[in-house]
Amino acid sequence: MSTELPPVAPEVLAEAVESLTARLRKKLDDATAACAAAATGEADGSVTFRFGEDAVVTLRPGPAGTVTEAGQATCTCLLAPRCLHRAAALGAAPLADTAPPQPQPEPTEPAGTEPATAAEPAEPAGPAATPAEPAEPAPALTAAQVGAAAALWHAAAEALAAGVTAGGAVVQAELLRAAHTARLAGLPRAEAAALRVVRSLRAARERRTAHRLGDLTGSFRELLHTAGVLARGTADPALTGTSRRAYTPGGSLQVQGLCREPVLSATGYGGVVTHLLAPDGSRYSISDVRPGGLARARGAGRASVALGGATLDHAGLARGGLRIVGATVSPEGRLGAGRGVRATPLPGAAWTDGPAAPLFARPAAEAVAALLAAPAEAAEAETALIGCDVTVVGAASDHLLVREAVPHAPLLRLLPAHPHPELPHTENLRRIASYPGLRLRVLGRPDLDRAATLRPVAVGPVPGAQYTLRLPGEWLGRADLGYDRLQGEHFPPPDAAAPPSEPAPVSDAPDPLADSPLWRVRRLLETGVAGGRRAVAEAARGTAPRAAYGPLRRAGLTAAADLATALAAEADRRPRDAFGRLADPSPDGYAWAWLAAATHLAAAERSLVAASWTATPNGATPAAP
């Protein structure tokens, strides 16, 4: 059984790699891969690595279980601390979050703040209520911030040019060093983007099953965009981020539970978030996310709600309500647990009554279009919940096909909100798929990276329908798919007559994103991420540009074809002087060409996704442009 290694602060690892000589850096990747299996846990909580007879590395994490200082990693060899053994041991350990999230802030004043960097786990949260006053213009970037962003851009460009194949420990350490500098300069979002790239690079090189090349491509696009804009001195609050999340007074609130869902991050945090609605439709949430991973996510569904002395747990709040006095609210709609907050439980309400009813009153296509039409709420669009009534068609591939109960609606795909096998999302959808024709009320999060795809977090019966769910009365007409397990008695009995339904799908629904020739650009970008600049240049030499990008031009996607051609040309541009040396070794030109193509592709694919939700007169999904 392998020993669990303590997380290491990014700056500690970056410093250890930076102190190595050029000769030792060449051996670092092999040493890191070899030492992970040689770790031994000690009784005092430390972890040791033995390198032969004379070199023993010891990691002694602090009280929080994380190696945060250079002195907590020691080696007995003569070259320590500038030795290969120590750097390899630190590189084998997982990266620590720069600041653990505080799921329930406790400000001492009504307008308190919660420390929270952008490195905390991605947690679903509803959008906040409309602010009373417009935000003030952001201050200009300082010289230190511009310099940190420029350094991060250069490190990201070098990592992109190297790709996964050459993006080893040294390349990752350069990114970590630049990310730490960005953090000190007050650019938490840039730092978080760099840490995501490093974690994804590690997952790709270790060939973890959860790794997706498309995710790493998106992480590179976000990092280059953020660093590139900031390096030019643009003071955009959406790009600089904030290291402290302000909580402002919310007065007295009355909220009703909507649903709850588990939270499970890649950095070892787990918990629950419960979504709430006010009578005016404003959305709020209460979260409980702490270290603990899967076990914490599964158990937090019935954890007590730490808010103003409320006696409810999250299961009760998801089907109940609260009257809150002295509430504090973050810009994302999270409710704070300050000392002056008082909360009293209220009876719950079904989805058919109260503030939840309007969520199911308009077609899903209109709700998605509203999310995509608000650029200022782009981040909220990724987490907002929408509702719709659907009829089950059947299973296809890895998802469930349903059709919304509106005229000429396209087929929608339902995918698990979280695919972890220990969470019941997948099992519940699989059981629902065995009842073709079932009428279902769905509350879910639209997946804006896939065509007409919804990730449901809760389901319920359709009012007035005969062939629908039969849930217990205490469930108040909904089941949280991440916690409640649907059983046979929750479905229509075997002798119930199912309404006429569409034939079971023999193939997938039309997918304008997959059918579009944009896949050629996507493959070129992912080739660059996987194999680096050299792989893009080799791919361009293998096929003539006219043959490779002719389908794009014939489909009217001339801008995509031009950007892909420019990227291939830049990747192959290696001018040399009279002595054979590179005349322009900087990767900046290649990184800008890659970013231009990636940004255009993301916008084009988002347009196709938006079109896939649109109802058409004949019920067919709109064709790709």
Coordinates of C-alpha atoms in Angstrom, one line a residue:
M1 CA 0.0 0.0 0.0
S2 CA 1.5 3.3 -1.0
T3 CA 2.0 6.1 1.5
E4 CA 0.0 9.2 1.1
L5 CA 2.3 12.2 0.6
P6 CA 1.6 15.5 2.2
P7 CA 0.8 18.4 -0.1
V8 CA 3.6 20.9 -0.8
A9 CA 3.2 24.6 -1.3
P10 CA 4.0 25.6 -4.9
E11 CA 6.7 28.1 -3.9
V12 CA 8.6 25.5 -1.9
L13 CA 8.8 23.2 -4.9
A14 CA 9.7 26.0 -7.2
E15 CA 12.6 27.1 -5.0
A16 CA 13.9 23.6 -4.7
V17 CA 14.0 23.1 -8.5
E18 CA 15.5 26.5 -9.1
S19 CA 18.4 25.7 -6.8
L20 CA 19.5 22.7 -8.9
T21 CA 22.3 22.8 -11.4
A22 CA 21.6 22.4 -15.1
R23 CA 23.0 18.8 -14.9
L24 CA 20.7 17.8 -12.0
R25 CA 17.6 19.4 -13.7
K26 CA 18.0 16.9 -16.6
K27 CA 17.7 14.0 -14.1
L28 CA 14.8 15.4 -12.1
D29 CA 11.9 13.8 -14.0
D30 CA 13.3 10.3 -13.7
A31 CA 14.2 10.8 -10.1
T32 CA 10.7 12.1 -9.3
A33 CA 9.0 9.1 -11.0
A34 CA 11.2 6.7 -9.1
C35 CA 10.9 8.0 -5.6
A36 CA 7.1 8.2 -5.3
A37 CA 6.8 4.4 -4.6
A38 CA 9.7 4.6 -2.0
A39 CA 7.9 6.8 0.5
T40 CA 7.5 5.5 4.1
G41 CA 5.2 7.0 6.6
E42 CA 6.5 7.6 10.1
A43 CA 4.8 7.5 13.5
D44 CA 5.2 11.3 14.0
G45 CA 3.4 12.1 10.7
S46 CA 6.5 12.7 8.6
V47 CA 7.3 10.9 5.4
T48 CA 10.7 9.6 4.4
F49 CA 12.3 8.7 1.1
R50 CA 15.4 6.6 0.9
F51 CA 17.9 7.2 -1.9
G52 CA 20.6 4.6 -1.4
E53 CA 22.5 4.3 1.9
D54 CA 23.5 7.9 2.4
A55 CA 20.6 10.0 1.3
V56 CA 17.3 10.1 3.2
V57 CA 14.7 12.9 2.5
T58 CA 12.2 13.7 5.2
L59 CA 9.1 15.7 4.7
R60 CA 7.6 17.1 8.0
P61 CA 4.3 18.8 7.3
G62 CA 3.1 21.6 9.5
P63 CA 0.0 21.5 11.8
A64 CA -2.3 21.9 8.7
G65 CA -0.7 18.8 7.1
T66 CA 1.1 20.8 4.4
V67 CA 4.7 21.5 3.7
T68 CA 4.8 25.2 3.6
E69 CA 8.4 26.1 4.4
A70 CA 11.7 25.0 2.9
G71 CA 12.9 23.8 6.3
Q72 CA 10.2 21.2 6.5
A73 CA 11.9 19.2 3.7
T74 CA 15.4 18.0 4.6
C75 CA 18.0 15.6 3.1
T76 CA 21.0 13.9 4.7
C77 CA 23.2 14.0 1.6
L78 CA 26.2 16.3 1.3
L79 CA 24.6 18.5 -1.4
A80 CA 21.5 19.3 0.6
P81 CA 19.5 21.4 0.4
R82 CA 20.4 22.0 -3.2
C83 CA 20.2 18.3 -4.1
L84 CA 18.3 16.2 -6.5
H85 CA 16.8 13.9 -3.8
R86 CA 15.0 16.7 -2.0
A87 CA 13.6 18.3 -5.2
A88 CA 12.4 14.9 -6.4
A89 CA 10.6 14.1 -3.2
L90 CA 8.9 17.5 -3.2
G91 CA 8.0 17.0 -6.9
A92 CA 6.4 13.6 -6.1
A93 CA 4.0 15.2 -3.6
P94 CA 0.7 16.8 -4.6
L95 CA 0.5 20.6 -4.9
A96 CA -1.2 22.3 -2.0
D97 CA -3.8 25.0 -2.3
T98 CA -2.4 28.4 -1.7
A99 CA -5.2 29.2 0.8
P100 CA -7.7 26.6 2.1
P101 CA -11.3 27.7 1.5
Q102 CA -13.4 29.0 4.3
P103 CA -16.9 27.7 3.4
Q104 CA -18.7 29.6 6.2
P105 CA -17.2 33.0 6.8
E106 CA -17.6 34.6 10.2
P107 CA -17.0 38.3 9.8
T108 CA -16.8 40.3 13.0
E109 CA -18.7 43.2 11.4
P110 CA -21.8 43.1 9.1
A111 CA -19.7 44.1 6.1
G112 CA -17.0 41.5 6.8
T113 CA -14.7 39.8 4.4
E114 CA -13.7 36.2 3.9
P115 CA -10.2 35.2 2.8
A116 CA -10.6 33.3 -0.4
T117 CA -8.3 32.9 -3.3
A118 CA -9.3 31.7 -6.7
A119 CA -7.5 28.5 -5.9
E120 CA -10.3 27.2 -3.8
P121 CA -12.3 24.3 -5.3
A122 CA -14.8 25.1 -7.9
E123 CA -18.1 25.0 -6.1
P124 CA -21.5 25.4 -7.6
A125 CA -23.2 28.5 -6.4
G126 CA -26.1 30.6 -7.6
P127 CA -25.8 34.1 -8.8
A128 CA -26.1 36.9 -6.3
A129 CA -28.9 39.4 -6.2
T130 CA -28.6 42.5 -8.3
P131 CA -26.3 44.9 -6.5
A132 CA -27.8 48.2 -5.4
E133 CA -25.1 50.3 -6.9
P134 CA -22.7 49.9 -9.8
A135 CA -19.2 48.7 -9.1
E136 CA -16.5 51.4 -9.0
P137 CA -13.9 51.4 -11.7
A138 CA -10.9 49.1 -10.9
P139 CA -7.7 50.9 -10.0
A140 CA -4.8 50.8 -12.5
L141 CA -2.4 48.0 -12.3
T142 CA 0.9 48.6 -10.5
A143 CA 4.3 48.1 -12.0
A144 CA 4.7 45.0 -9.9
Q145 CA 1.5 43.5 -11.2
V146 CA 2.4 44.2 -14.8
G147 CA 5.8 42.7 -14.3
A148 CA 4.4 39.6 -12.5
A149 CA 1.9 39.1 -15.4
A150 CA 4.6 39.4 -18.0
A151 CA 6.7 36.8 -16.2
L152 CA 3.7 34.5 -16.0
W153 CA 3.0 35.0 -19.7
H154 CA 6.6 34.1 -20.6
A155 CA 6.5 30.9 -18.4
A156 CA 3.1 29.9 -19.8
A157 CA 4.4 30.5 -23.4
E158 CA 7.5 28.3 -22.6
A159 CA 5.2 25.6 -21.2
L160 CA 2.9 25.7 -24.2
A161 CA 5.9 25.4 -26.6
A162 CA 7.2 22.4 -24.7
G163 CA 3.8 20.6 -24.5
V164 CA 3.0 17.6 -22.3
T165 CA 5.9 15.6 -23.6
A166 CA 8.5 18.1 -22.6
G167 CA 6.6 19.8 -19.8
G168 CA 8.4 18.1 -16.9
A169 CA 9.3 19.2 -13.4
V170 CA 11.6 22.1 -14.6
V171 CA 8.9 23.6 -16.8
Q172 CA 6.3 23.2 -14.1
A173 CA 8.6 24.8 -11.5
E174 CA 9.0 27.9 -13.7
L175 CA 5.2 28.2 -13.9
L176 CA 5.0 27.7 -10.1
R177 CA 7.6 30.4 -9.5
A178 CA 5.7 32.8 -11.8
A179 CA 2.4 31.9 -10.1
H180 CA 3.9 32.7 -6.7
T181 CA 5.1 36.1 -7.9
A182 CA 1.6 36.8 -9.3
R183 CA 0.1 35.9 -5.9
L184 CA 2.5 38.3 -4.1
A185 CA 1.6 41.0 -6.6
G186 CA -2.1 40.6 -5.9
L187 CA -3.2 38.6 -9.0
P188 CA -5.0 35.6 -7.5
R189 CA -6.9 34.7 -10.6
A190 CA -3.7 34.5 -12.7
E191 CA -2.0 32.4 -10.0
A192 CA -5.0 30.0 -9.9
A193 CA -4.9 29.6 -13.6
A194 CA -1.2 28.7 -13.5
L195 CA -1.8 26.1 -10.8
R196 CA -4.6 24.5 -12.8
V197 CA -2.2 24.2 -15.8
V198 CA 0.5 22.6 -13.6
R199 CA -1.9 20.1 -12.0
S200 CA -3.2 19.2 -15.5
L201 CA 0.3 18.8 -16.8
R202 CA 1.0 16.4 -14.0
A203 CA -2.1 14.4 -14.6
A204 CA -1.3 14.2 -18.3
R205 CA 2.3 13.1 -17.8
E206 CA 1.2 10.5 -15.2
R207 CA -1.6 9.3 -17.5
R208 CA -4.3 9.5 -14.9
T209 CA -7.7 8.3 -16.0
A210 CA -9.5 11.5 -15.1
H211 CA -7.2 13.6 -17.4
R212 CA -8.8 15.1 -20.5
L213 CA -6.6 16.8 -23.1
G214 CA -9.5 19.2 -23.8
D215 CA -9.4 20.4 -20.2
L216 CA -5.7 21.1 -20.3
T217 CA -6.2 23.0 -23.6
G218 CA -8.9 25.2 -21.9
S219 CA -6.6 25.8 -18.9
F220 CA -3.8 27.0 -21.2
R221 CA -6.2 29.2 -23.0
E222 CA -7.4 30.8 -19.8
L223 CA -3.9 31.2 -18.4
L224 CA -2.5 32.8 -21.6
H225 CA -5.5 35.1 -22.0
T226 CA -5.3 36.3 -18.3
A227 CA -1.6 36.8 -18.3
G228 CA -1.5 38.4 -21.7
V229 CA -4.2 41.0 -21.0
L230 CA -2.7 41.8 -17.6
A231 CA 0.8 42.1 -18.9
R232 CA -0.5 44.9 -21.2
G233 CA -1.6 46.9 -18.2
T234 CA -5.4 46.3 -18.5
A235 CA -7.0 46.6 -15.1
D236 CA -10.0 44.2 -15.6
P237 CA -11.5 43.1 -12.2
A238 CA -12.7 39.9 -13.9
L239 CA -9.0 39.1 -14.6
T240 CA -7.2 40.4 -11.6
G241 CA -9.6 38.7 -9.2
T242 CA -9.7 39.4 -5.5
S243 CA -8.0 37.8 -2.6
R244 CA -10.8 38.7 -0.2
R245 CA -14.5 38.1 -0.8
A246 CA -16.5 40.9 0.6
Y247 CA -19.7 40.2 2.5
T248 CA -22.2 43.0 2.6
P249 CA -25.2 43.4 4.9
G250 CA -28.3 41.8 3.4
G251 CA -30.8 42.8 6.1
S252 CA -33.6 40.4 6.7
L253 CA -34.1 37.6 4.3
Q254 CA -36.6 34.8 3.8
V255 CA -35.3 31.9 1.7
Q256 CA -36.7 28.5 0.6
G257 CA -34.6 25.4 -0.1
L258 CA -34.3 24.4 -3.7
C259 CA -31.9 21.4 -3.7
R260 CA -28.5 20.3 -2.4
E261 CA -25.6 18.8 -4.2
P262 CA -22.2 17.3 -3.2
V263 CA -19.0 19.2 -3.9
L264 CA -15.9 17.2 -4.7
S265 CA -12.7 19.0 -5.8
A266 CA -9.5 17.6 -7.4
T267 CA -7.5 19.1 -4.5
G268 CA -9.0 16.9 -1.8
Y269 CA -11.9 19.1 -0.6
G270 CA -15.4 17.8 -0.2
G271 CA -18.7 19.0 1.1
V272 CA -22.2 20.1 0.1
V273 CA -23.8 23.3 -1.2
T274 CA -27.5 23.9 -0.7
H275 CA -29.3 26.2 -3.2
L276 CA -31.9 28.7 -1.9
L277 CA -34.4 31.1 -3.4
A278 CA -35.9 34.3 -2.1
P279 CA -39.5 35.2 -2.8
D280 CA -38.3 37.8 -5.4
G281 CA -36.4 35.1 -7.3
S282 CA -32.9 36.0 -6.0
R283 CA -30.6 33.0 -5.6
Y284 CA -28.5 32.3 -2.6
S285 CA -26.5 29.3 -1.3
I286 CA -25.0 27.9 1.9
S287 CA -21.9 25.7 1.5
D288 CA -19.9 23.4 3.8
V289 CA -16.7 22.5 2.0
R290 CA -13.6 21.3 3.9
P291 CA -10.7 18.9 3.5
G292 CA -11.9 15.3 3.4
G293 CA -12.6 14.4 -0.3
L294 CA -15.2 11.8 -1.1
A295 CA -16.1 10.8 2.5
R296 CA -16.7 14.4 3.4
A297 CA -18.8 15.0 0.3
R298 CA -21.0 12.0 1.0
G299 CA -21.5 12.8 4.7
A300 CA -21.9 16.5 4.5
G301 CA -25.4 16.1 3.0
R302 CA -26.7 15.7 6.5
A303 CA -24.3 18.0 8.3
S304 CA -25.7 20.8 10.5
V305 CA -26.2 24.2 8.9
A306 CA -23.8 26.6 10.6
L307 CA -25.9 29.7 10.2
G308 CA -27.2 31.9 13.0
G309 CA -28.1 29.0 15.4
A310 CA -30.3 27.3 12.9
T311 CA -31.2 23.7 14.0
L312 CA -31.6 22.4 10.4
D313 CA -29.2 20.1 8.6
H314 CA -28.5 20.5 4.9
A315 CA -31.0 17.7 4.0
G316 CA -33.7 19.6 6.0
L317 CA -32.8 23.0 4.6
A318 CA -32.9 21.7 1.0
R319 CA -36.6 21.0 1.6
G320 CA -37.3 23.7 4.1
G321 CA -36.6 27.4 4.6
L322 CA -35.1 30.0 6.8
R323 CA -35.9 33.5 8.0
I324 CA -32.6 35.3 8.5
V325 CA -32.0 38.5 10.5
G326 CA -28.8 40.4 10.0
A327 CA -27.8 38.4 6.9
T328 CA -24.5 38.9 5.2
V329 CA -24.2 38.1 1.5
S330 CA -21.2 37.7 -0.8
P331 CA -21.3 38.9 -4.5
E332 CA -21.8 35.3 -5.5
G333 CA -24.9 34.9 -3.3
R334 CA -23.3 32.9 -0.5
L335 CA -24.8 33.6 2.9
G336 CA -22.3 34.3 5.7
A337 CA -22.4 33.0 9.2
G338 CA -21.4 36.1 11.1
R339 CA -21.9 36.7 14.8
G340 CA -24.8 39.0 14.3
V341 CA -26.7 36.5 12.0
R342 CA -29.9 34.9 13.4
A343 CA -31.8 32.3 11.5
T344 CA -35.2 30.6 12.2
P345 CA -36.4 27.5 10.4
L346 CA -39.5 27.8 8.1
P347 CA -41.7 25.1 6.6
G348 CA -40.7 24.0 3.1
A349 CA -42.5 24.5 -0.1
A350 CA -42.8 22.2 -3.2
W351 CA -41.4 23.3 -6.5
T352 CA -44.9 23.9 -7.8
D353 CA -45.4 26.7 -5.2
G354 CA -43.4 29.7 -4.1
P355 CA -40.3 31.1 -5.7
A356 CA -39.3 27.9 -7.4
A357 CA -42.3 27.8 -9.8
P358 CA -40.9 30.4 -12.3
L359 CA -37.8 28.3 -12.9
F360 CA -40.0 25.8 -14.8
A361 CA -42.2 28.4 -16.5
R362 CA -40.1 29.1 -19.6
P363 CA -38.4 26.8 -22.1
A364 CA -34.9 25.7 -21.4
A365 CA -33.7 27.3 -24.7
E366 CA -34.8 30.7 -23.4
A367 CA -33.1 30.3 -20.1
V368 CA -29.8 29.2 -21.7
A369 CA -30.0 32.1 -24.2
A370 CA -30.4 34.5 -21.3
L371 CA -27.3 33.1 -19.6
L372 CA -25.2 33.3 -22.8
A373 CA -26.4 36.8 -23.6
A374 CA -25.0 38.3 -20.4
P375 CA -21.2 38.6 -20.8
A376 CA -20.9 40.2 -17.4
E377 CA -22.3 37.0 -15.9
A378 CA -20.2 34.6 -17.9
A379 CA -18.8 32.9 -14.7
E380 CA -22.3 32.6 -13.2
A381 CA -23.6 31.1 -16.5
E382 CA -21.3 28.1 -15.8
T383 CA -23.0 27.4 -12.5
A384 CA -26.6 28.7 -12.9
L385 CA -29.5 26.2 -12.5
I386 CA -32.4 26.0 -14.9
G387 CA -35.5 23.9 -14.8
C388 CA -37.6 22.2 -17.4
D389 CA -40.2 19.4 -17.8
V390 CA -39.1 16.5 -20.1
T391 CA -40.1 13.2 -21.4
V392 CA -37.6 10.3 -21.2
V393 CA -36.6 8.9 -24.6
G394 CA -34.0 6.4 -23.6
A395 CA -30.3 5.9 -23.1
A396 CA -27.7 6.6 -25.8
S397 CA -23.9 6.1 -25.3
D398 CA -23.0 7.6 -21.9
H399 CA -26.0 9.8 -21.4
L400 CA -29.8 9.9 -21.2
L401 CA -31.9 11.4 -24.1
V402 CA -35.0 13.4 -23.2
R403 CA -37.2 15.8 -25.0
E404 CA -38.6 18.9 -23.4
A405 CA -42.3 19.2 -23.1
V406 CA -42.6 22.2 -25.5
P407 CA -43.5 22.1 -29.2
H408 CA -40.7 21.3 -31.7
A409 CA -38.1 21.0 -28.9
P410 CA -34.7 19.4 -29.7
L411 CA -33.5 16.3 -27.9
L412 CA -31.5 17.1 -24.8
R413 CA -28.7 15.0 -23.2
L414 CA -28.6 14.4 -19.5
L415 CA -25.2 13.7 -18.0
P416 CA -24.3 13.1 -14.4
A417 CA -23.6 16.3 -12.5
H418 CA -20.6 14.4 -11.0
P419 CA -19.5 11.2 -12.5
H420 CA -17.8 9.7 -9.5
P421 CA -19.0 6.1 -9.1
E422 CA -19.4 6.5 -5.3
L423 CA -22.0 9.3 -5.8
P424 CA -25.5 8.2 -6.9
H425 CA -25.8 10.6 -9.9
T426 CA -25.0 8.0 -12.5
E427 CA -27.0 5.2 -10.9
N428 CA -30.1 7.4 -10.6
L429 CA -29.9 8.4 -14.3
R430 CA -29.5 4.8 -15.3
R431 CA -32.6 3.8 -13.4
I432 CA -34.6 6.7 -15.0
A433 CA -33.5 5.6 -18.5
S434 CA -35.2 2.3 -18.0
Y435 CA -38.6 4.1 -18.0
P436 CA -39.2 5.4 -21.6
G437 CA -42.1 7.9 -21.7
L438 CA -41.6 8.9 -18.1
R439 CA -42.5 12.5 -17.4
L440 CA -39.9 14.3 -15.4
R441 CA -39.3 17.7 -13.9
V442 CA -35.5 18.4 -14.0
L443 CA -33.4 21.1 -12.3
G444 CA -29.9 21.1 -13.6
R445 CA -26.9 23.0 -14.8
P446 CA -26.4 23.5 -18.6
D447 CA -23.1 22.2 -19.9
L448 CA -22.0 25.1 -22.1
D449 CA -19.2 23.0 -23.6
R450 CA -21.5 20.4 -25.1
A451 CA -24.4 20.5 -27.5
A452 CA -27.9 20.7 -25.7
T453 CA -26.6 19.0 -22.6
L454 CA -27.9 19.4 -19.1
R455 CA -26.4 18.1 -15.9
P456 CA -29.3 17.5 -13.5
V457 CA -28.9 18.0 -9.7
A458 CA -32.5 17.2 -8.7
V459 CA -35.6 15.8 -10.3
G460 CA -39.3 15.6 -9.4
P461 CA -42.7 14.6 -10.7
V462 CA -44.5 16.7 -13.3
P463 CA -47.7 18.1 -11.9
G464 CA -50.8 16.5 -13.3
A465 CA -48.9 13.8 -15.2
Q466 CA -49.9 10.1 -14.7
Y467 CA -46.7 8.4 -15.8
T468 CA -44.3 10.2 -13.6
L469 CA -42.3 9.8 -10.3
R470 CA -44.0 8.9 -7.1
L471 CA -41.8 10.3 -4.4
P472 CA -42.5 10.1 -0.6
G473 CA -44.4 13.0 0.9
E474 CA -41.5 14.1 3.1
W475 CA -39.4 14.6 0.1
L476 CA -41.7 17.6 -0.9
G477 CA -41.7 16.5 -4.6
R478 CA -38.0 16.4 -5.4
A479 CA -35.1 14.1 -5.2
D480 CA -31.5 15.3 -4.9
L481 CA -29.6 13.1 -7.3
G482 CA -26.3 13.4 -5.5
Y483 CA -27.8 12.1 -2.2
D484 CA -31.2 10.5 -2.6
R485 CA -31.2 7.1 -4.4
L486 CA -34.3 6.4 -6.5
Q487 CA -35.8 3.0 -5.9
G488 CA -38.5 0.9 -7.7
E489 CA -41.3 2.3 -5.5
H490 CA -40.4 5.8 -6.7
F491 CA -41.5 5.0 -10.3
P492 CA -44.8 4.1 -11.8
P493 CA -45.9 0.5 -11.0
P494 CA -45.3 -2.2 -13.7
D495 CA -49.0 -2.3 -14.6
A496 CA -49.2 1.5 -15.3
A497 CA -49.7 2.3 -18.9
A498 CA -46.9 4.3 -20.3
P499 CA -47.9 7.0 -22.8
P500 CA -46.8 6.6 -26.4
S501 CA -43.1 7.5 -26.7
E502 CA -40.5 7.9 -29.3
P503 CA -38.6 4.8 -30.5
A504 CA -35.6 3.9 -28.4
P505 CA -32.6 5.8 -29.8
V506 CA -30.3 3.7 -31.9
S507 CA -27.7 6.5 -32.3
D508 CA -26.9 9.7 -30.6
A509 CA -28.9 12.9 -31.1
P510 CA -27.7 15.4 -33.8
D511 CA -24.7 17.3 -32.5
P512 CA -23.8 20.4 -34.5
L513 CA -20.6 20.7 -32.5
A514 CA -19.3 17.3 -33.4
D515 CA -20.5 17.6 -37.0
S516 CA -18.8 20.9 -37.6
P517 CA -15.4 20.9 -39.3
L518 CA -14.1 23.0 -36.4
W519 CA -12.8 19.7 -35.1
R520 CA -9.8 20.3 -37.3
V521 CA -8.8 23.4 -35.4
R522 CA -9.4 21.7 -32.1
R523 CA -7.2 18.8 -33.1
L524 CA -4.4 21.2 -34.1
L525 CA -4.6 23.0 -30.8
E526 CA -4.7 19.8 -28.8
T527 CA -1.7 18.5 -30.8
G528 CA 0.2 21.5 -29.7
V529 CA -0.7 21.0 -26.1
A530 CA 0.2 17.4 -26.2
G531 CA 3.4 17.5 -28.3
G532 CA 4.4 21.1 -28.1
R533 CA 5.4 23.5 -30.9
R534 CA 7.4 20.9 -32.8
A535 CA 4.3 18.6 -33.1
V536 CA 2.2 21.4 -34.6
A537 CA 5.0 22.1 -37.1
E538 CA 5.3 18.4 -38.1
A539 CA 1.5 18.2 -38.5
A540 CA 1.5 21.2 -40.8
R541 CA 4.2 19.7 -43.0
G542 CA 2.3 16.5 -43.4
T543 CA -0.7 17.9 -45.2
A544 CA -1.2 20.9 -47.5
P545 CA -3.1 23.8 -45.9
R546 CA -5.7 23.7 -48.7
A547 CA -6.5 20.1 -48.0
A548 CA -6.4 20.5 -44.3
Y549 CA -8.5 23.6 -43.9
G550 CA -10.5 23.6 -47.2
P551 CA -13.6 22.1 -45.4
L552 CA -13.5 25.0 -43.0
R553 CA -13.5 27.5 -45.8
R554 CA -16.3 25.7 -47.7
A555 CA -18.4 25.8 -44.5
G556 CA -17.9 29.5 -44.2
L557 CA -15.5 29.3 -41.3
T558 CA -12.8 31.3 -43.1
A559 CA -11.5 33.0 -39.9
A560 CA -10.9 29.7 -38.2
A561 CA -9.1 28.5 -41.3
D562 CA -6.9 31.6 -41.5
L563 CA -6.0 31.4 -37.8
A564 CA -5.2 27.7 -38.0
T565 CA -3.0 28.3 -41.0
A566 CA -1.2 31.2 -39.2
L567 CA -0.6 29.0 -36.2
A568 CA 0.9 26.2 -38.3
A569 CA 3.1 28.7 -40.1
E570 CA 4.3 30.3 -36.9
A571 CA 5.1 26.9 -35.3
D572 CA 7.3 26.1 -38.3
R573 CA 9.0 29.5 -38.3
R574 CA 12.5 28.9 -36.9
P575 CA 14.8 31.6 -38.4
R576 CA 18.5 31.1 -37.9
D577 CA 21.5 33.3 -38.3
A578 CA 24.7 32.6 -40.3
F579 CA 26.0 30.3 -37.6
G580 CA 22.9 28.2 -37.4
R581 CA 21.7 29.7 -34.1
L582 CA 18.0 30.6 -33.6
A583 CA 17.5 34.2 -34.5
D584 CA 14.3 34.5 -32.5
P585 CA 14.1 31.9 -29.8
S586 CA 11.2 33.5 -27.9
P587 CA 8.0 31.5 -27.9
D588 CA 5.8 34.7 -27.7
G589 CA 4.8 34.7 -31.4
Y590 CA 3.8 31.1 -31.3
A591 CA 1.9 31.6 -28.0
W592 CA -0.1 34.5 -29.4
A593 CA -0.9 32.6 -32.6
W594 CA -2.1 29.6 -30.5
L595 CA -4.2 31.9 -28.2
A596 CA -5.8 33.6 -31.2
A597 CA -6.9 30.3 -32.7
A598 CA -8.0 28.9 -29.3
T599 CA -10.1 32.0 -28.4
H600 CA -11.8 32.0 -31.8
L601 CA -12.5 28.3 -31.5
A602 CA -14.0 28.7 -28.1
A603 CA -16.3 31.5 -29.3
A604 CA -17.4 29.5 -32.4
E605 CA -18.1 26.4 -30.4
R606 CA -20.1 28.4 -27.8
S607 CA -22.2 29.7 -30.7
L608 CA -22.9 26.2 -31.9
V609 CA -23.8 25.1 -28.3
A610 CA -26.3 28.0 -28.1
A611 CA -27.8 27.0 -31.4
S612 CA -28.3 23.4 -30.3
W613 CA -30.7 24.5 -27.6
T614 CA -32.9 26.5 -30.0
A615 CA -36.2 25.0 -31.0
T616 CA -36.8 24.8 -34.8
P617 CA -40.1 24.4 -36.7
N618 CA -39.5 20.8 -37.6
G619 CA -38.0 19.8 -34.3
A620 CA -34.5 19.2 -35.7
T621 CA -31.4 20.6 -34.2
P622 CA -30.0 23.6 -36.1
A623 CA -27.2 22.7 -38.5
A624 CA -23.7 24.0 -38.0
P625 CA -22.9 27.3 -39.7

